[in-house]
């Protein structure tokens, strides 16, 4: 009898495809194979044995000469797909890393580069040693450890030592280090290159196609032992993964919001669990979620209490801006001047790209908005254009107001980093400045200039808050500490605290004591107070308390539905329909039956009481904060799940939405454990 297998293909659908296996071919689960698909040929992964038999099926054409993927990666991919409601085929794409393509099969040989290294062995200080010992005492099974410690306390050094120990003692062991930002990967790579002779690769979207292919192959063959990557590195076909590290675990960049929606920090924990290996979360400002798990005894806690080498924490000064119209207060100006005179560096932090926040007509009050989105356009002086930060819309700044035709009536309102730079140069001429933001192409080069002390003042957005280590930096100025509090976001307070703490932590990391000047309209707020008094833990206590009261995560789970469509009335109607449908299913006992085949509840026409009634709360629908985006109207529904363990909701959600029979013009995006709420 002909064997039949189900193959996963890199297509955006939730389905496997059955193929027959030629008599004398050896095909096992996890193999990469070439199969005919319509008129095309595709590379897929043999996912499982099929029990189908009689249908006439096409044959697998060829088995690719690569090691097959490990069974646990299949388990993991399926888990991720189910939990996040991602079509399973999308995961084939990330597993194959965009490297396996039919026309490139003969290029699938990797060149193993000799890596240049010099062995420097750092001596851990006593505190680091204790942390190290605690972590390495149990590297043999699943555990989650928070490596907690002030910015600059030497956490990176600790987890690198753990990594070194592991790859030395366990044959061919692989360690994955996840970082939130591509810029940070090359810095870490350089740092590790100087310290260990182990084979090391990067994995992120910034690699050239050739490097990408080579790195993927080296990882798949097990040649590489230390993998430093961004989110998608979670899905690589490791041969012998033994440890995962998530650095800056609090960073919301771990949440992928486009394409497939998932949180790499959370999924990393799942991967560790499936692989039965340890995971280390590292941060000076852990997620509230993590703090909660430590309190509940689910995670281990390892703490470094002092900055490395006796560097002190910076002094934090708060400047009340309520009656101050300047962008740079007198206090901050003095600070900058003195610091620059001492030949030290200043960092000014403002989380706003571009030059001016918006352009407004002084005559008619019209504010220039995006033609595709309900947001104002941001003026970028360097590009000399008005840009939408949400879609790719661009507009030239004209002389006239397009609304009232008024001449020379347009004025630039608000400050972005480009304007701040002009202001700084005006106040302190002859200083060398540099901007670091996501608009910059060569961030690496700018960071290099900063390290070579060719820059006095660094001006940047939240990118500069993350993980950087600038020895000469002794003054950090926060231009507007209140910006991120304005987001309609349940985590606004937590995120603001983390962001400010992290930016502050860039100051005075070495010998010289650092200073931080925080400009705010809310000097009395608990966030600012906690920051100033260096009382992180009491801030967390208060925040946890308020989450408990509001029955919000980490005490409950959320799933957001974003309903989009070109027609406003139809979109709103669809959103109402979804809510009505789900509510009736939740309230009626006989509204559904259990389908053992699919393992889900299937809705029937409504009547009676269910298990879920008290477990799920529906909030909305309401127009999204940005209610028109990319030419589509948007409504949001939030499901709050009170029983955190009930993971079956996702399975049923698909069914529920299907049951609404929505018009094909309406799209519903499901965001499990949402991080942003726009
Ligand atoms: P964190 O990750 O906690 O922010 P790092 O590991 O980056 O801290 O350490 C801060 C600085 O101290 C870095 O420049 C690092 O090279 C240095 N450092 C940390 N531990 C050691 C050590 N054991 N020996 C020498 N230098 C160290
Ligand atoms: Zn737009």
XYZ file of C-alpha atoms and ligand atoms in Angstrom, residues 121-125 128 147-161 188 191 195 247-248 282-284 304 306-309 467-471 502 505-506 509-510, ligand 1:
71
model
C 37.558 35.576 30.710
C 35.802 38.033 32.889
C 35.878 37.418 36.586
C 32.352 37.705 37.883
C 32.011 39.804 41.016
C 27.258 37.957 39.893
C 17.543 37.790 36.206
C 16.708 41.045 37.877
C 19.075 43.915 38.450
C 19.601 47.603 37.909
C 20.677 48.839 34.503
C 24.419 48.253 34.370
C 24.507 45.708 37.187
C 26.098 43.100 34.933
C 23.142 40.911 33.991
C 24.400 40.440 30.455
C 27.718 39.257 31.806
C 25.930 36.734 34.012
C 23.814 35.222 31.277
C 26.781 35.125 28.920
C 28.724 33.185 31.529
C 25.967 41.946 21.674
C 30.740 41.789 22.894
C 34.843 36.635 24.989
C 16.945 40.046 27.317
C 14.971 43.206 28.152
C 16.551 39.500 32.028
C 15.474 43.029 32.900
C 15.918 45.962 35.228
C 21.833 41.794 41.358
C 24.413 46.953 42.739
C 25.693 48.430 39.532
C 28.851 46.726 38.338
C 32.185 48.181 39.373
C 20.174 48.319 26.508
C 22.827 50.756 25.244
C 26.013 51.125 27.127
C 27.651 54.521 26.533
C 30.512 54.980 28.990
C 15.398 52.445 31.292
C 19.567 53.920 33.401
C 21.702 55.043 30.471
C 27.028 53.647 33.992
C 30.739 53.927 34.631
P 23.339 44.992 32.416
O 23.155 43.876 31.426
O 22.838 44.626 33.781
O 22.839 46.314 31.978
P 26.126 44.699 31.728
O 26.308 43.226 31.796
O 26.000 45.331 30.390
O 24.909 45.146 32.650
O 27.316 45.346 32.548
C 27.541 46.737 32.639
C 28.998 47.043 32.351
O 29.853 46.414 33.297
C 29.448 46.540 30.992
O 30.295 47.474 30.399
C 30.200 45.272 31.281
O 31.209 45.008 30.326
C 30.786 45.554 32.658
N 30.877 44.317 33.411
C 29.857 43.616 33.939
N 30.307 42.517 34.601
C 31.649 42.515 34.471
C 32.719 41.655 34.957
N 32.442 40.575 35.691
N 33.985 41.997 34.659
C 34.243 43.109 33.937
N 33.314 43.958 33.457
C 32.026 43.679 33.721
